[in-house]
JSON list of C-alpha atoms in Angstrom, two decimals:
[
{"chain": "O", "resi": 1, "resn": "MET", "atom": "CA", "xyz": [16.72, -7.39, -8.48]},
{"chain": "O", "resi": 2, "resn": "ALA", "atom": "CA", "xyz": [13.45, -8.90, -7.28]},
{"chain": "O", "resi": 3, "resn": "ARG", "atom": "CA", "xyz": [11.13, -6.58, -5.42]},
{"chain": "O", "resi": 4, "resn": "GLU", "atom": "CA", "xyz": [9.93, -7.52, -1.96]},
{"chain": "O", "resi": 5, "resn": "LYS", "atom": "CA", "xyz": [6.32, -8.71, -1.72]},
{"chain": "O", "resi": 6, "resn": "LYS", "atom": "CA", "xyz": [3.89, -8.67, 1.17]},
{"chain": "O", "resi": 7, "resn": "THR", "atom": "CA", "xyz": [0.74, -10.76, 1.49]},
{"chain": "O", "resi": 8, "resn": "VAL", "atom": "CA", "xyz": [-2.29, -9.31, 3.25]},
{"chain": "O", "resi": 9, "resn": "LYS", "atom": "CA", "xyz": [-4.82, -11.90, 4.44]},
{"chain": "O", "resi": 10, "resn": "LEU", "atom": "CA", "xyz": [-8.30, -10.50, 3.97]},
{"chain": "O", "resi": 11, "resn": "GLN", "atom": "CA", "xyz": [-10.67, -10.41, 6.91]},
{"chain": "O", "resi": 12, "resn": "ARG", "atom": "CA", "xyz": [-13.58, -10.27, 4.50]},
{"chain": "O", "resi": 13, "resn": "PRO", "atom": "CA", "xyz": [-12.84, -12.34, 1.36]},
{"chain": "O", "resi": 14, "resn": "PHE", "atom": "CA", "xyz": [-14.76, -11.50, -1.81]},
{"chain": "O", "resi": 15, "resn": "GLU", "atom": "CA", "xyz": [-15.66, -13.37, -4.98]},
{"chain": "O", "resi": 16, "resn": "GLY", "atom": "CA", "xyz": [-13.29, -13.13, -7.91]},
{"chain": "O", "resi": 17, "resn": "GLY", "atom": "CA", "xyz": [-13.45, -14.61, -11.39]},
{"chain": "O", "resi": 18, "resn": "ASN", "atom": "CA", "xyz": [-11.79, -17.83, -10.19]},
{"chain": "O", "resi": 19, "resn": "GLY", "atom": "CA", "xyz": [-13.48, -18.17, -6.81]},
{"chain": "O", "resi": 20, "resn": "PRO", "atom": "CA", "xyz": [-12.99, -16.51, -3.42]},
{"chain": "O", "resi": 21, "resn": "VAL", "atom": "CA", "xyz": [-10.20, -13.97, -3.04]},
{"chain": "O", "resi": 22, "resn": "THR", "atom": "CA", "xyz": [-8.68, -14.43, 0.42]},
{"chain": "O", "resi": 23, "resn": "GLU", "atom": "CA", "xyz": [-5.50, -12.39, 0.14]},
{"chain": "O", "resi": 24, "resn": "VAL", "atom": "CA", "xyz": [-3.93, -9.47, -1.67]},
{"chain": "O", "resi": 25, "resn": "VAL", "atom": "CA", "xyz": [-0.25, -9.43, -2.63]},
{"chain": "O", "resi": 26, "resn": "VAL", "atom": "CA", "xyz": [1.57, -6.11, -2.98]},
{"chain": "O", "resi": 27, "resn": "GLN", "atom": "CA", "xyz": [5.12, -5.52, -4.14]},
{"chain": "O", "resi": 28, "resn": "GLU", "atom": "CA", "xyz": [7.49, -2.77, -3.13]},
{"chain": "O", "resi": 29, "resn": "PRO", "atom": "CA", "xyz": [7.54, 0.29, -5.37]},
{"chain": "O", "resi": 30, "resn": "SER", "atom": "CA", "xyz": [10.31, 0.81, -7.87]},
{"chain": "O", "resi": 31, "resn": "SER", "atom": "CA", "xyz": [12.38, 3.97, -7.86]},
{"chain": "O", "resi": 32, "resn": "MET", "atom": "CA", "xyz": [10.57, 5.04, -11.06]},
{"chain": "O", "resi": 33, "resn": "GLU", "atom": "CA", "xyz": [7.20, 4.68, -9.30]},
{"chain": "O", "resi": 34, "resn": "TYR", "atom": "CA", "xyz": [8.51, 6.66, -6.35]},
{"chain": "O", "resi": 35, "resn": "PHE", "atom": "CA", "xyz": [9.75, 9.50, -8.55]},
{"chain": "O", "resi": 36, "resn": "ALA", "atom": "CA", "xyz": [6.46, 9.50, -10.53]},
{"chain": "O", "resi": 37, "resn": "LEU", "atom": "CA", "xyz": [4.13, 9.42, -7.51]},
{"chain": "O", "resi": 38, "resn": "GLY", "atom": "CA", "xyz": [6.16, 11.08, -4.75]},
{"chain": "O", "resi": 39, "resn": "ASP", "atom": "CA", "xyz": [5.99, 10.59, -1.02]},
{"chain": "O", "resi": 40, "resn": "PRO", "atom": "CA", "xyz": [2.85, 8.91, 0.27]},
{"chain": "O", "resi": 41, "resn": "GLN", "atom": "CA", "xyz": [3.14, 10.85, 3.54]},
{"chain": "O", "resi": 42, "resn": "THR", "atom": "CA", "xyz": [4.50, 14.27, 4.48]},
{"chain": "O", "resi": 43, "resn": "TRP", "atom": "CA", "xyz": [5.67, 15.75, 7.76]},
{"chain": "O", "resi": 44, "resn": "VAL", "atom": "CA", "xyz": [3.95, 19.06, 8.48]},
{"chain": "O", "resi": 45, "resn": "ARG", "atom": "CA", "xyz": [4.46, 21.61, 11.24]},
{"chain": "O", "resi": 46, "resn": "THR", "atom": "CA", "xyz": [1.73, 22.06, 13.80]},
{"chain": "O", "resi": 47, "resn": "LYS", "atom": "CA", "xyz": [1.37, 24.23, 16.88]},
{"chain": "O", "resi": 48, "resn": "GLY", "atom": "CA", "xyz": [2.42, 21.26, 18.97]},
{"chain": "O", "resi": 49, "resn": "GLY", "atom": "CA", "xyz": [5.39, 20.18, 16.81]},
{"chain": "O", "resi": 50, "resn": "THR", "atom": "CA", "xyz": [5.04, 18.03, 13.72]},
{"chain": "O", "resi": 51, "resn": "ALA", "atom": "CA", "xyz": [2.55, 15.52, 12.33]},
{"chain": "O", "resi": 52, "resn": "LEU", "atom": "CA", "xyz": [2.71, 12.93, 9.60]},
{"chain": "O", "resi": 53, "resn": "VAL", "atom": "CA", "xyz": [-0.09, 13.51, 7.06]},
{"chain": "O", "resi": 54, "resn": "ASP", "atom": "CA", "xyz": [-1.20, 10.94, 4.47]},
{"chain": "O", "resi": 55, "resn": "ASN", "atom": "CA", "xyz": [-1.24, 11.94, 0.81]},
{"chain": "O", "resi": 56, "resn": "ASP", "atom": "CA", "xyz": [-4.37, 9.92, 0.01]},
{"chain": "O", "resi": 57, "resn": "GLU", "atom": "CA", "xyz": [-4.17, 10.52, -3.74]},
{"chain": "O", "resi": 58, "resn": "ALA", "atom": "CA", "xyz": [-0.59, 9.22, -3.93]},
{"chain": "O", "resi": 59, "resn": "ILE", "atom": "CA", "xyz": [-1.40, 6.27, -1.65]},
{"chain": "O", "resi": 60, "resn": "ALA", "atom": "CA", "xyz": [-4.33, 5.24, -3.88]},
{"chain": "O", "resi": 61, "resn": "LYS", "atom": "CA", "xyz": [-2.08, 5.38, -6.95]},
{"chain": "O", "resi": 62, "resn": "TYR", "atom": "CA", "xyz": [0.59, 3.32, -5.19]},
{"chain": "O", "resi": 63, "resn": "VAL", "atom": "CA", "xyz": [-1.98, 0.70, -4.11]},
{"chain": "O", "resi": 64, "resn": "GLU", "atom": "CA", "xyz": [-3.33, 0.47, -7.66]},
{"chain": "O", "resi": 65, "resn": "ARG", "atom": "CA", "xyz": [0.19, 0.01, -9.10]},
{"chain": "O", "resi": 66, "resn": "LEU", "atom": "CA", "xyz": [1.57, -2.28, -6.41]},
{"chain": "O", "resi": 67, "resn": "ILE", "atom": "CA", "xyz": [-1.16, -4.91, -6.12]},
{"chain": "O", "resi": 68, "resn": "VAL", "atom": "CA", "xyz": [0.12, -7.94, -8.03]},
{"chain": "O", "resi": 69, "resn": "GLU", "atom": "CA", "xyz": [-2.60, -10.44, -6.99]},
{"chain": "O", "resi": 70, "resn": "PRO", "atom": "CA", "xyz": [-5.52, -10.36, -7.68]},
{"chain": "O", "resi": 71, "resn": "ASP", "atom": "CA", "xyz": [-6.23, -7.87, -10.46]},
{"chain": "O", "resi": 72, "resn": "PRO", "atom": "CA", "xyz": [-5.82, -4.40, -8.87]},
{"chain": "O", "resi": 73, "resn": "VAL", "atom": "CA", "xyz": [-9.15, -3.10, -10.21]},
{"chain": "O", "resi": 74, "resn": "LEU", "atom": "CA", "xyz": [-10.99, -6.15, -8.87]},
{"chain": "O", "resi": 75, "resn": "ALA", "atom": "CA", "xyz": [-9.33, -5.77, -5.48]},
{"chain": "O", "resi": 76, "resn": "MET", "atom": "CA", "xyz": [-9.91, -2.04, -5.17]},
{"chain": "O", "resi": 77, "resn": "ARG", "atom": "CA", "xyz": [-13.58, -2.38, -6.14]},
{"chain": "O", "resi": 78, "resn": "ASN", "atom": "CA", "xyz": [-14.35, -5.30, -3.83]},
{"chain": "O", "resi": 79, "resn": "MET", "atom": "CA", "xyz": [-12.19, -5.00, -0.71]},
{"chain": "O", "resi": 80, "resn": "SER", "atom": "CA", "xyz": [-13.87, -4.10, 2.53]},
{"chain": "O", "resi": 81, "resn": "VAL", "atom": "CA", "xyz": [-12.73, -0.91, 4.23]},
{"chain": "O", "resi": 82, "resn": "ILE", "atom": "CA", "xyz": [-10.96, -2.89, 6.96]},
{"chain": "O", "resi": 83, "resn": "ASP", "atom": "CA", "xyz": [-9.01, -4.82, 4.32]},
{"chain": "O", "resi": 84, "resn": "ALA", "atom": "CA", "xyz": [-8.25, -1.64, 2.36]},
{"chain": "O", "resi": 85, "resn": "ILE", "atom": "CA", "xyz": [-6.74, -0.18, 5.54]},
{"chain": "O", "resi": 86, "resn": "ALA", "atom": "CA", "xyz": [-4.54, -3.28, 5.92]},
{"chain": "O", "resi": 87, "resn": "VAL", "atom": "CA", "xyz": [-3.38, -3.06, 2.29]},
{"chain": "O", "resi": 88, "resn": "LYS", "atom": "CA", "xyz": [-2.65, 0.65, 2.76]},
{"chain": "O", "resi": 89, "resn": "ALA", "atom": "CA", "xyz": [-0.55, -0.18, 5.84]},
{"chain": "O", "resi": 90, "resn": "ALA", "atom": "CA", "xyz": [1.38, -2.82, 3.89]},
{"chain": "O", "resi": 91, "resn": "VAL", "atom": "CA", "xyz": [2.17, -0.33, 1.12]},
{"chain": "O", "resi": 92, "resn": "LEU", "atom": "CA", "xyz": [3.19, 2.39, 3.59]},
{"chain": "O", "resi": 93, "resn": "GLY", "atom": "CA", "xyz": [5.47, -0.16, 5.26]},
{"chain": "O", "resi": 94, "resn": "PHE", "atom": "CA", "xyz": [7.70, -0.11, 2.18]},
{"chain": "O", "resi": 95, "resn": "PHE", "atom": "CA", "xyz": [8.49, 3.54, 2.93]},
{"chain": "O", "resi": 96, "resn": "GLN", "atom": "CA", "xyz": [9.61, 3.00, 6.52]},
{"chain": "O", "resi": 97, "resn": "ALA", "atom": "CA", "xyz": [13.19, 2.35, 7.46]},
{"chain": "O", "resi": 98, "resn": "PRO", "atom": "CA", "xyz": [13.67, -1.07, 9.03]},
{"chain": "O", "resi": 99, "resn": "THR", "atom": "CA", "xyz": [14.10, -0.96, 12.79]},
{"chain": "O", "resi": 100, "resn": "GLU", "atom": "CA", "xyz": [17.28, -2.41, 14.21]},
{"chain": "O", "resi": 101, "resn": "SER", "atom": "CA", "xyz": [16.90, -5.05, 16.87]},
{"chain": "O", "resi": 102, "resn": "LYS", "atom": "CA", "xyz": [19.14, -4.71, 19.90]}
]
């Protein structure tokens, strides 16, 4: 079964080995990756109820494994912070249940 892919258009392109890099493509994690890396976010109890807390270490490992274009090391070293946030959001989107339209 083919894994879903998402393309993130970069707000701040950077130079790659073959010219400007203008987008990053990520693919959904496999079940093996999920079992190896765990949940990227965890619900925790607070005084006011609950809060969703990012597991930054797991998210970084997911991003590194799930970038399929360009080379993950090139992307992670050269992306701007604003683009890294967009890639993070794309990866976290794979872990959210689809919303039903009414």
